[in-house]
XYZ file of C-alpha atoms in Angstrom:
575
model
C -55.395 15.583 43.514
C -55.620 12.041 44.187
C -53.176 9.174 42.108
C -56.611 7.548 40.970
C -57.638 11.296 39.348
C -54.177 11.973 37.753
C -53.762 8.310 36.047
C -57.423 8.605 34.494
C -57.046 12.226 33.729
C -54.105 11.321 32.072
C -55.542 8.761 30.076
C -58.189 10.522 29.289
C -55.816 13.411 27.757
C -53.887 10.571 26.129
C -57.015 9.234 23.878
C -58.280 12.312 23.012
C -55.714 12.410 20.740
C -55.357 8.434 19.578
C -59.448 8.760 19.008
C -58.696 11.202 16.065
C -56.666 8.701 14.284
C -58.242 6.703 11.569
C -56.324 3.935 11.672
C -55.231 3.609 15.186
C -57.335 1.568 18.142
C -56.068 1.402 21.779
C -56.520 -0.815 24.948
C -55.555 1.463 28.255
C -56.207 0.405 31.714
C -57.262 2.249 34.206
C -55.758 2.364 37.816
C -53.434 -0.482 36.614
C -51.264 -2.007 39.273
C -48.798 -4.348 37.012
C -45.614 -4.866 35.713
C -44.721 -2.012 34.060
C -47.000 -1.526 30.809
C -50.284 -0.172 30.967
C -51.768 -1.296 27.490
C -51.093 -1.126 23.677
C -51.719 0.995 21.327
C -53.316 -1.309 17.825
C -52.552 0.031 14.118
C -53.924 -0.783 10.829
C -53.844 -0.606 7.419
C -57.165 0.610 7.112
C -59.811 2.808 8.497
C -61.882 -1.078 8.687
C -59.952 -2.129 11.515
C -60.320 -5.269 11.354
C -57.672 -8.065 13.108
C -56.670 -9.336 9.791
C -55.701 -5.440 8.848
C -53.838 -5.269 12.207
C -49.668 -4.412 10.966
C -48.746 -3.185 14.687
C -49.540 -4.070 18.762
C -46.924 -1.192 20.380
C -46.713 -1.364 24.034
C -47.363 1.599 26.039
C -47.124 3.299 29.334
C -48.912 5.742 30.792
C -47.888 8.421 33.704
C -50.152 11.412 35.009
C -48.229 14.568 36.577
C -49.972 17.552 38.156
C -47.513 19.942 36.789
C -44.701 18.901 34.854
C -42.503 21.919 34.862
C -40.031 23.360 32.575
C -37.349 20.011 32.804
C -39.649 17.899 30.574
C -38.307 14.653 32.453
C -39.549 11.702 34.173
C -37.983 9.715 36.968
C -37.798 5.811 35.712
C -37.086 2.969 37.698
C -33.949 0.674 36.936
C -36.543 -2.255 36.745
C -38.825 -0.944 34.680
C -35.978 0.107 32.138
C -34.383 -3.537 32.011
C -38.158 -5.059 31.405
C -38.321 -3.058 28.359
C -34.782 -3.346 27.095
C -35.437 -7.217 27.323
C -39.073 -7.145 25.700
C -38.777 -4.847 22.418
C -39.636 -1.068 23.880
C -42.430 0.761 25.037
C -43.560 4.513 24.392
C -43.713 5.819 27.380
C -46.743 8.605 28.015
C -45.722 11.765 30.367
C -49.155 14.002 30.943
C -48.791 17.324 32.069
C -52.439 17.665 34.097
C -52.109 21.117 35.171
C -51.550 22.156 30.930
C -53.473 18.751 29.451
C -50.136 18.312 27.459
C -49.188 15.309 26.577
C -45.434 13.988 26.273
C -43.879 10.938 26.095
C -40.367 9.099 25.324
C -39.897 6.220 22.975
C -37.576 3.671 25.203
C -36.386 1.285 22.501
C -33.697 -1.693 23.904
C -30.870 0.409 21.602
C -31.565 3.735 23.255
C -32.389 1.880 27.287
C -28.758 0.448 26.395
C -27.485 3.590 26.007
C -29.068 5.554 28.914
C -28.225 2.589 31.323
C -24.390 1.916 30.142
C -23.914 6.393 30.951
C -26.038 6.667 33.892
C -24.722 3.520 35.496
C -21.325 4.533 35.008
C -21.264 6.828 37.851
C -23.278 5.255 41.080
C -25.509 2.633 41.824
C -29.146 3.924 41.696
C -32.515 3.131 41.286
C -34.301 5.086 39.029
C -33.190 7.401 35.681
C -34.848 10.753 34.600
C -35.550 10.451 30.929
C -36.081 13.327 28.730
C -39.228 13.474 27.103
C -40.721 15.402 23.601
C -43.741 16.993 23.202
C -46.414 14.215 21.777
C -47.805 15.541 18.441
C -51.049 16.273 17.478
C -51.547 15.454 13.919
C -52.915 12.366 13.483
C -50.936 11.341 10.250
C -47.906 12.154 12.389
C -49.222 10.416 15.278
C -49.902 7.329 13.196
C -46.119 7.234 11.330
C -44.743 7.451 14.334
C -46.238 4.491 15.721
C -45.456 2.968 13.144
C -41.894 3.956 12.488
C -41.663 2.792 16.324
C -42.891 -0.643 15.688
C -40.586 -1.222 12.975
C -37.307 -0.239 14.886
C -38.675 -2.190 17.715
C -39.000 -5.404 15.523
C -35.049 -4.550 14.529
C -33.927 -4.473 18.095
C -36.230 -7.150 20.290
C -33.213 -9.589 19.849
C -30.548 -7.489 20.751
C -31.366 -6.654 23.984
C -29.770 -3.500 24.259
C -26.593 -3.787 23.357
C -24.563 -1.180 21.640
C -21.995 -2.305 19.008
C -20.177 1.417 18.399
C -17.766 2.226 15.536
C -14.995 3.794 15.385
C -15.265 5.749 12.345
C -16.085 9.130 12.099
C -17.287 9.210 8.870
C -20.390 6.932 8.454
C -21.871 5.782 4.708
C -25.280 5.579 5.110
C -27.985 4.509 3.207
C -27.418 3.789 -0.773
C -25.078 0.787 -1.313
C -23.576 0.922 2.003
C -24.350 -1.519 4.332
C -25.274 0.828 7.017
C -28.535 1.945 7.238
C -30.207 4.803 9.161
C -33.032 7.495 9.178
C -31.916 10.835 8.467
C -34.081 13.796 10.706
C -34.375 16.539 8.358
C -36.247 20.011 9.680
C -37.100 22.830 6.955
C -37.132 26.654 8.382
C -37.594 29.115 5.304
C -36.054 28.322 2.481
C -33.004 26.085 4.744
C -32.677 22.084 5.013
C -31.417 21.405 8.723
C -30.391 18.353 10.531
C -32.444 17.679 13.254
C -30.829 17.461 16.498
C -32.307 13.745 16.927
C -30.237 10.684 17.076
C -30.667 8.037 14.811
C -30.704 4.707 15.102
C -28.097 2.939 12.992
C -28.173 -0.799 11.330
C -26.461 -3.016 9.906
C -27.990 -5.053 6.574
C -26.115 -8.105 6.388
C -25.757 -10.361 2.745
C -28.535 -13.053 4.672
C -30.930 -10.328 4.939
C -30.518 -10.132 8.243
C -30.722 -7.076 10.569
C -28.381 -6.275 13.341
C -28.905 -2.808 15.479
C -25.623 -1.158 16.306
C -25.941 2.172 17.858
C -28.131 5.124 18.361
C -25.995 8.319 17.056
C -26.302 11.791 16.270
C -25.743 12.449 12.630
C -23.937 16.095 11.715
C -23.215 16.594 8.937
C -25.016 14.718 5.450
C -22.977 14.829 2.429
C -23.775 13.664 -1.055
C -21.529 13.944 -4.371
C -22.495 13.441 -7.737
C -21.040 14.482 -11.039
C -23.798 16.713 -12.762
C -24.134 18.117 -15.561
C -24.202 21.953 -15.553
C -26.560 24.119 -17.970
C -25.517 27.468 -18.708
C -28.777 29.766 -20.019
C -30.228 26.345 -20.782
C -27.222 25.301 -22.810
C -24.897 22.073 -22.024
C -21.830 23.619 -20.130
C -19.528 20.768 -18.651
C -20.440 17.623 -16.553
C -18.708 18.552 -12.912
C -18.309 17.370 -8.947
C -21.344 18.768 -7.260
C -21.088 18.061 -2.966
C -24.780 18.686 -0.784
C -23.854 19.453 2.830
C -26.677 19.551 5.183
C -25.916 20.427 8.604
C -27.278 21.271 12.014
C -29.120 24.775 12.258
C -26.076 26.260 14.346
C -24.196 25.670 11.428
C -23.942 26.244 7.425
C -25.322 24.115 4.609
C -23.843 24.408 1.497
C -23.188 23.669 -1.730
C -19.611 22.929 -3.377
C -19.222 23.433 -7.119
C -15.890 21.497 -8.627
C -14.095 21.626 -5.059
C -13.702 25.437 -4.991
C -17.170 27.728 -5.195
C -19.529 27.528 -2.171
C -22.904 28.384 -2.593
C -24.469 28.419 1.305
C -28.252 28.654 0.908
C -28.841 30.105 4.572
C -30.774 33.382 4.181
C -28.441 34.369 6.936
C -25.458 34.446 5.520
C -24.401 37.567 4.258
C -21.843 36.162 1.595
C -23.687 33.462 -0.548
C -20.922 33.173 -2.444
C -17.718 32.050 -1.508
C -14.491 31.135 -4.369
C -11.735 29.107 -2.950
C -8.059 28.918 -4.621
C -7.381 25.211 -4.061
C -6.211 22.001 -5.786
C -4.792 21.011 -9.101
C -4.526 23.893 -11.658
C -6.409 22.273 -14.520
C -9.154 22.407 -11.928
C -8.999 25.581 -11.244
C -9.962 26.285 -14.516
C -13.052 25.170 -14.894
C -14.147 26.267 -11.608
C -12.602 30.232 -12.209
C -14.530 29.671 -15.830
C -17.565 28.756 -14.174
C -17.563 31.365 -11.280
C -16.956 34.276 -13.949
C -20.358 32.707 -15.630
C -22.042 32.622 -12.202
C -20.648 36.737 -11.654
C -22.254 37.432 -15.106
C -25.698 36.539 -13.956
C -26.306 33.496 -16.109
C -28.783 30.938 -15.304
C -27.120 27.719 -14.037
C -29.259 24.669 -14.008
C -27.254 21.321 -11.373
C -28.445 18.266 -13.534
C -31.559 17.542 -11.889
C -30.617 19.666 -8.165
C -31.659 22.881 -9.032
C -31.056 26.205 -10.860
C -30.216 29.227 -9.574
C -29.023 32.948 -10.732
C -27.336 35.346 -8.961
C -27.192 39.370 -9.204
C -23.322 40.647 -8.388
C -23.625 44.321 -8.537
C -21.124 46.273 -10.604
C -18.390 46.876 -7.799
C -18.758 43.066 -7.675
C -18.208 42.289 -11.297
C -15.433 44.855 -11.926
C -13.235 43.361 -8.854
C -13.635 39.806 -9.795
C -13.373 40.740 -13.420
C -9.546 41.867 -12.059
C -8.910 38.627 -10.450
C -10.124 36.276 -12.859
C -7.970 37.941 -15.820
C -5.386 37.436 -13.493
C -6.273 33.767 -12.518
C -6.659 32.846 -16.450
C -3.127 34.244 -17.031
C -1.738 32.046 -14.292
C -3.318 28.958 -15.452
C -2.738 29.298 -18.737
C 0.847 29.475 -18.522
C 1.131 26.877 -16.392
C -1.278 25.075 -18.639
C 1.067 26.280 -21.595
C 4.207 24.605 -19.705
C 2.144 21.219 -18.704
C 2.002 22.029 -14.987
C -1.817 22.314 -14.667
C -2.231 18.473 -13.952
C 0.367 18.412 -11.626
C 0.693 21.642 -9.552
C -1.843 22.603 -7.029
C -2.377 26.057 -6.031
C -1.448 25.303 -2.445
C 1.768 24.995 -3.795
C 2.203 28.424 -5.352
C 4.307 30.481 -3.311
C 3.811 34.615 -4.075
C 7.036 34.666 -6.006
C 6.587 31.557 -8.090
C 3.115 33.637 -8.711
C 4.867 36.675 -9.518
C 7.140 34.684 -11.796
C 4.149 32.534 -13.473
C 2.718 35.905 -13.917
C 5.751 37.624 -15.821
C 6.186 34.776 -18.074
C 2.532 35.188 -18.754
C 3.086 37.791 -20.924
C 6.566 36.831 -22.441
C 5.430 33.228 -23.958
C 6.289 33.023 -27.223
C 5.548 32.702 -30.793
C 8.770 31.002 -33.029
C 6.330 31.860 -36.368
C 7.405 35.482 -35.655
C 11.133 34.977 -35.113
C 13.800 34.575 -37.985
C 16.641 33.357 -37.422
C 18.432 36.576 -37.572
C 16.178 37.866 -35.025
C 17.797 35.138 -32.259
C 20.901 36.634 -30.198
C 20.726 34.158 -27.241
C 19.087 30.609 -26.733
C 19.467 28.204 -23.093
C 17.392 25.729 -21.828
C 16.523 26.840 -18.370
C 15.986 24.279 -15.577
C 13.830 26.921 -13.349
C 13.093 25.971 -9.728
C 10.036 27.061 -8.669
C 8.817 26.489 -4.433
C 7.741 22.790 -4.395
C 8.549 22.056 -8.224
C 11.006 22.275 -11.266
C 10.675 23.179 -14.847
C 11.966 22.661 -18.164
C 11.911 26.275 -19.880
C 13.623 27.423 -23.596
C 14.340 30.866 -23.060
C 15.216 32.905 -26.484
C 16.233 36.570 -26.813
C 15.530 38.754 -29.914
C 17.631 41.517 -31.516
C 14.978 44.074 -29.657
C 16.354 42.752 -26.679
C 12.778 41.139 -25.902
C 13.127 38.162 -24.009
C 10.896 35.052 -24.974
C 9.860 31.750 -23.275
C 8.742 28.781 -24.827
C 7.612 24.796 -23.799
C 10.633 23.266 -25.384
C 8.166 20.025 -25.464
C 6.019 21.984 -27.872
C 8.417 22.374 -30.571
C 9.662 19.237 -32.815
C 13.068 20.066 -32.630
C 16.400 22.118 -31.713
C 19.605 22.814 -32.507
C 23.001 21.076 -30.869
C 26.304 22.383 -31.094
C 26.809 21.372 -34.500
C 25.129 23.353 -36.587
C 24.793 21.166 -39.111
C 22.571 18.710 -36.788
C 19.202 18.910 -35.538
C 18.331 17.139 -32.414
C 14.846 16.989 -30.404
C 15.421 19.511 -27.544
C 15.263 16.761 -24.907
C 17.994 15.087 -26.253
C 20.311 18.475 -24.311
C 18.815 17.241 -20.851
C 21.116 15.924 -18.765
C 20.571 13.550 -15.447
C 18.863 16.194 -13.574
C 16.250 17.496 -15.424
C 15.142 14.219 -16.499
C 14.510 13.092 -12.830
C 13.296 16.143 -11.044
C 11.471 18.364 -13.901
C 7.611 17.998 -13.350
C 7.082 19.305 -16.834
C 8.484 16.375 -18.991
C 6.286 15.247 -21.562
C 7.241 11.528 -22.600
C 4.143 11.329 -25.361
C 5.976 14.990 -27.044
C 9.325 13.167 -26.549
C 7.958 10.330 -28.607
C 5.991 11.896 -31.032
C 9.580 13.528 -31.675
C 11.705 10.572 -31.788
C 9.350 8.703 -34.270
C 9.425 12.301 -37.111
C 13.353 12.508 -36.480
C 15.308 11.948 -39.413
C 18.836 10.823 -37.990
C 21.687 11.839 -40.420
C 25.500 11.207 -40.097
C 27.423 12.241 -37.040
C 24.476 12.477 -34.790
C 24.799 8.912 -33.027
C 27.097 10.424 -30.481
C 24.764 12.873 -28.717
C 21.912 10.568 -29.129
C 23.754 7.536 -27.502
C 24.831 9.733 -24.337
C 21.373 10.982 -23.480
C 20.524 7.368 -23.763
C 23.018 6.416 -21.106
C 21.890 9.312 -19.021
C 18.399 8.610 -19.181
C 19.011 4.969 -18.103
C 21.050 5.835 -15.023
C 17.393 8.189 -13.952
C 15.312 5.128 -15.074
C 17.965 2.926 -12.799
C 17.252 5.686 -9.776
C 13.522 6.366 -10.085
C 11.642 3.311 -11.922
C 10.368 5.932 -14.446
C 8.764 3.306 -16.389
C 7.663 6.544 -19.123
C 11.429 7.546 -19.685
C 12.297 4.072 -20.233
C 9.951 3.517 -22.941
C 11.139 6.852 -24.710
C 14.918 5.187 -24.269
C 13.593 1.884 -25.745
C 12.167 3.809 -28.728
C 15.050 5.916 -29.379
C 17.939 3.373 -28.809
C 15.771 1.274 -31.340
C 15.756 3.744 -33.801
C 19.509 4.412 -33.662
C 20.274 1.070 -34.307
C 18.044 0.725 -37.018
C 19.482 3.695 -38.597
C 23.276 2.833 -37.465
C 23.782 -1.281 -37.050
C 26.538 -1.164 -34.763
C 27.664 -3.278 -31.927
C 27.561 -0.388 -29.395
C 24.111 1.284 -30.227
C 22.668 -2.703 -30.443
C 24.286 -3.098 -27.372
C 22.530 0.156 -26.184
C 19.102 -0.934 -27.792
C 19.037 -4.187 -25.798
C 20.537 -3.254 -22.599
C 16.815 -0.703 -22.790
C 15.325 -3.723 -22.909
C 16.749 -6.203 -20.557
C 15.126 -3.484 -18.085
C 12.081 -4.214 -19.506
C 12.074 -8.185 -20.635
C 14.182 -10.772 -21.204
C 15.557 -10.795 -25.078
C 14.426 -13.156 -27.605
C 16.488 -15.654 -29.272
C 15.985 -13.865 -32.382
C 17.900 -10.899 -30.455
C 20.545 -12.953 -28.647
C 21.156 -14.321 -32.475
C 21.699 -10.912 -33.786
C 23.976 -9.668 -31.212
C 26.139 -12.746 -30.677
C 26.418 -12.369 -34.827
C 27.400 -8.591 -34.946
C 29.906 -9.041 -32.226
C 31.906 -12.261 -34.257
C 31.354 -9.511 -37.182
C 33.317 -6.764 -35.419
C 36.918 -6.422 -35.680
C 36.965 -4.717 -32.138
C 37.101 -7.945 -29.709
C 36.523 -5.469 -26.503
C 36.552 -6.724 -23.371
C 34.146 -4.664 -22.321
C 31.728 -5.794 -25.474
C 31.887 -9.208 -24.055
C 30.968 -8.149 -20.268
C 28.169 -6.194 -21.468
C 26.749 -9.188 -23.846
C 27.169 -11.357 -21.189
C 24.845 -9.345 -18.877
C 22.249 -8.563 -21.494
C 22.108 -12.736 -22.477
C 22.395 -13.497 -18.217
C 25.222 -15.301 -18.492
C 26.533 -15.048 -15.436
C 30.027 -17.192 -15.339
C 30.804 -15.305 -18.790
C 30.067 -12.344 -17.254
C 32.161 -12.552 -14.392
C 34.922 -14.187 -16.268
C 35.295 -11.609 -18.686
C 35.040 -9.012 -16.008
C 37.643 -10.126 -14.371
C 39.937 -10.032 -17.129
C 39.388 -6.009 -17.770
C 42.422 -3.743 -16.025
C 41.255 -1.260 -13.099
C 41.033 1.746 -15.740
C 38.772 -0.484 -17.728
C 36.408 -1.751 -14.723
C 36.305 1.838 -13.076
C 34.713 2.785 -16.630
C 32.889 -0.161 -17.487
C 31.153 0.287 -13.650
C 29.945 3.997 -14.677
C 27.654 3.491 -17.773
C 24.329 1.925 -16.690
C 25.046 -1.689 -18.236
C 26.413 -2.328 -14.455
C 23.014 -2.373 -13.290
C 22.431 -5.563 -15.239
C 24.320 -7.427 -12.752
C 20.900 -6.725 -10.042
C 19.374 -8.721 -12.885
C 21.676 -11.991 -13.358
């Protein structure tokens, strides 16, 4: 068959197809001999087409081949390519004769810069084969596609081609981000896919202007949104909710709170997948919500969906085991304030086994006397990648107990005739390495206490010890509970050392007020004891410096060796 025959008989194929669409006109020449188009295809906004309903002219080329074959590309020459890069695009028309199929490519400037900066790469050549797609058929598809066409070719005329790639992996598209791209989404059953296409990607600038970046493949589409979550029709809890679409070759899913996956591809043969990650308190809701799921409620996503499933009884009875199990190990660590701060990554099998025991040994001080208690210590337990502040108590029945010591107002010192908050036994360790402190418990305590003679001794060392770990760590919480305390004390005991105490707690905090430089310059002339040491430490708290040092100088080496271990030395950072 003759070139003449195969050009008209593939224009011929070609407008078979454009004449079925209502709002598309055409202009094709025949045996056409120029530079590199062959005509345009016209479309409107209306079936009337007339010029003033014209929205696109798309520029098109058309090439006849006897038989195509199975490789579905199309040898291209170099010239050809560059004419289009540089004038906005053409869709380029492949006819299979021998089948009357008609294919075709769309050759945008984004994608030309693309196929010429990888083929290019390797040898100097004159033509490209370029892949080509089956044309479709529908004319409503036929028509949006022109049209989608036009659109990305009006983005890209200026840029001739060139490719601005990022570096990121992860791309925010669409929505508030700047970027903005098509998404090609394929349905097959009841599954959302990612089509294999590439996209091309843009970049919105504040002007309003456009500028084309890249053409890329897009594999994975994720969106998060916190939902709320019906139960039988009945307000549950407002959660994280993450859609993953994917390509078909992979899984798309859904992620409930971070840990269940729900995969909605009828081939999967577990639908239903629990994961034992992240913080505790977390865990929670998501084991709560999973045992909900295993009961065959109804759960309505906000506005996603709803969806039931239908365990059978093996099902239920083995995940009724585990969950009792995973409530039991939250809850204690709940109990014991962990569940905000420990993931369960960090769980090693004995801390587990551990958690687990003490599980069923927390206790209940309503239901022990006095009399009942043989044995009382305030554990520091270390646990893999944390540490703990636990009251253990034994009974008469030889029972052992354990108990938050942060959840009960107070304890008992060595003197029996004293009552102290139980933090006020933790020494320099516990206070900077226990996870389990609770500074708002420690507060709450200090603000009830009623201080009594003979307790300002134990009270004013845990204050120094607590300032030497607020020295060490920053621990901006402790220091505040130090403040509060050392103010109390002094309000309930006005003497030079616990004022002293009360604004040295400060100094880490502010500067004093002259109101407080008044009151402490007044209780030292008050007190008989002219120490040395007094005046070094006033000095630091008012920033005197040449006092300071004066004074300091004046103290023997057994005085300075002490005066240099309480925590008014780190005043001198300060001066």
């Amino acid at each position: 068959m003759n070139s003449n025959k195969i050009e008209t008989g593939a224009i011929i194929c070609l407008e078979s197809l454009l004449w079925e669409c209502a709002h598309i006109d055409h202009s094709i020449s025949r045996n056409d001999r120029g530079l590199s188009w062959d005509g345009f295809i016209y479309l409107y906004s209306s079936k009337n087409q007339k010029k003033e309903n014209l929205v696109h002219k798309c520029e098109i080329q058309v090439k006849g081949k006897e038989k195509l074959g199975k490789s579905r590309s199309y040898s291209v020459s170099i010239a050809d390519l560059n004419n289009y890069k540089n004038n906005g695009g053409v869709i380029f028309f492949v006819i299979d004769i021998e089948t009357k199929k008609v294919f075709y490519a769309e050759l945008l400037p984004t994608k030309i810069g693309h196929i010429l900066k990888k083929k290019l790469k390797k040898k100097p050549q004159k033509t490209i084969n370029i892949k080509l797609e089956e044309f479709p058929k529908n004319p409503f598809v036929i028509e949006n596609l022109v049209d989608q066409f036009c659109k990305d070719r009006d983005k890209q005329w200026a840029s001739k081609g060139k490719i601005i790639s990022l570096q990121d992996e992860v791309l925010k598209l669409n929505g508030d981000s700047c970027l903005q791209g098509k998404l090609n989404l394929i349905k097959e059953k009841n599954s959302i896919y990612l089509s294999d296409k590439s996209t091309y990607l843009y970049k919105h600038n504040k002007d309003g202007s456009i500028l084309p970046l890249d053409l890329v493949k897009i594999e994975k589409i994720k969106k998060t949104e916190k939902l709320d979550v019906f139960v039988d029709k009945k307000l549950w809890k407002n959660i994280s909710v993450e859609s993953v679409v994917t390509q078909k070759n992979e899984q798309p899913y859904l992620l409930l709170n971070d840990n269940i996956y729900i995969y909605y591809n009828e081939a999967v043969k577990e639908p239903l997948r629990f994961i034992l990650r992240g913080k505790v308190s977390n865990l929670k809701v998501s084991g709560e919500l999973m045992n909900l799921i295993n009961q065959g409620c109804e759960i309505k996503l906000g506005s996603w969906g709803t969806f039931k499933m239908c365990p059978d009884v093996e099902q239920k009875i083995n995940f009724n085991g585990f969950y009792n199990e995973l409530m039991a190990l939250v809850n204690v660590l709940e109990y014991f304030g962990l569940s905000d701060i420990v993931s369960y990554e960090q769980l090693t099998e004995d801390d587990i086994n551990v958690l687990l025991w003490m599980s069923d040994r927390v206790g209940n001080l309503n239901n022990l006397t006095k009399e009942d208690i043989t044995e009382v210590t305030l554990d520091f337990y270390q646990f893999n990648s944390f540490k703990a502040v636990i009251l253990i108590i034994k009974d008469c029945m030889q029972n052992t107990w354990v108990f938050n010591p942060f959840s009960l107002p107070l304890g008992i010192s060595n003197n029996d005739n004293l009552i102290y908050p139980f933090f006020i036994l933790l020494g320099e360790t516990e206070l900077e390495f226990a996870s389990n402190l609770n500074y708002e418990s420690m507060l709450e305590c200090i603000t009830t206490y009623t201080f009594k003679t003979g307790c300002s001794e134990e009270i004013t060392e845990f204050i120094l010890r607590a300032l030497l770990v607020v020295d060490r760590t920053k621990n901006e919480h402790l220091l505040k509970v130090v403040i509060c305390l050392a103010k109390r004390l002094y309000e309930f005991e006005k003497t030079i050392i616990n004022l002293i105490n009360y604004l040295q707690c400060i100094r880490r905090e502010r500067e004093v007020t002259q109101e407080e430089a008044d009151s402490i310059l007044n209780l030292f002339e008050e007190n008989k004891d002219k120490n040395l040491m007094f005046e070094c430490a006033i000095a630091l708290i008012l920033k005197d410096k040449y006092k300071y040092h004066r004074w300091y100088k004046q103290l023997d080496s057994k005085d300075k060796k002490v005066f240099d271990s309480y925590p008014i030395k780190y005043l001198e950072n300060l001066l």
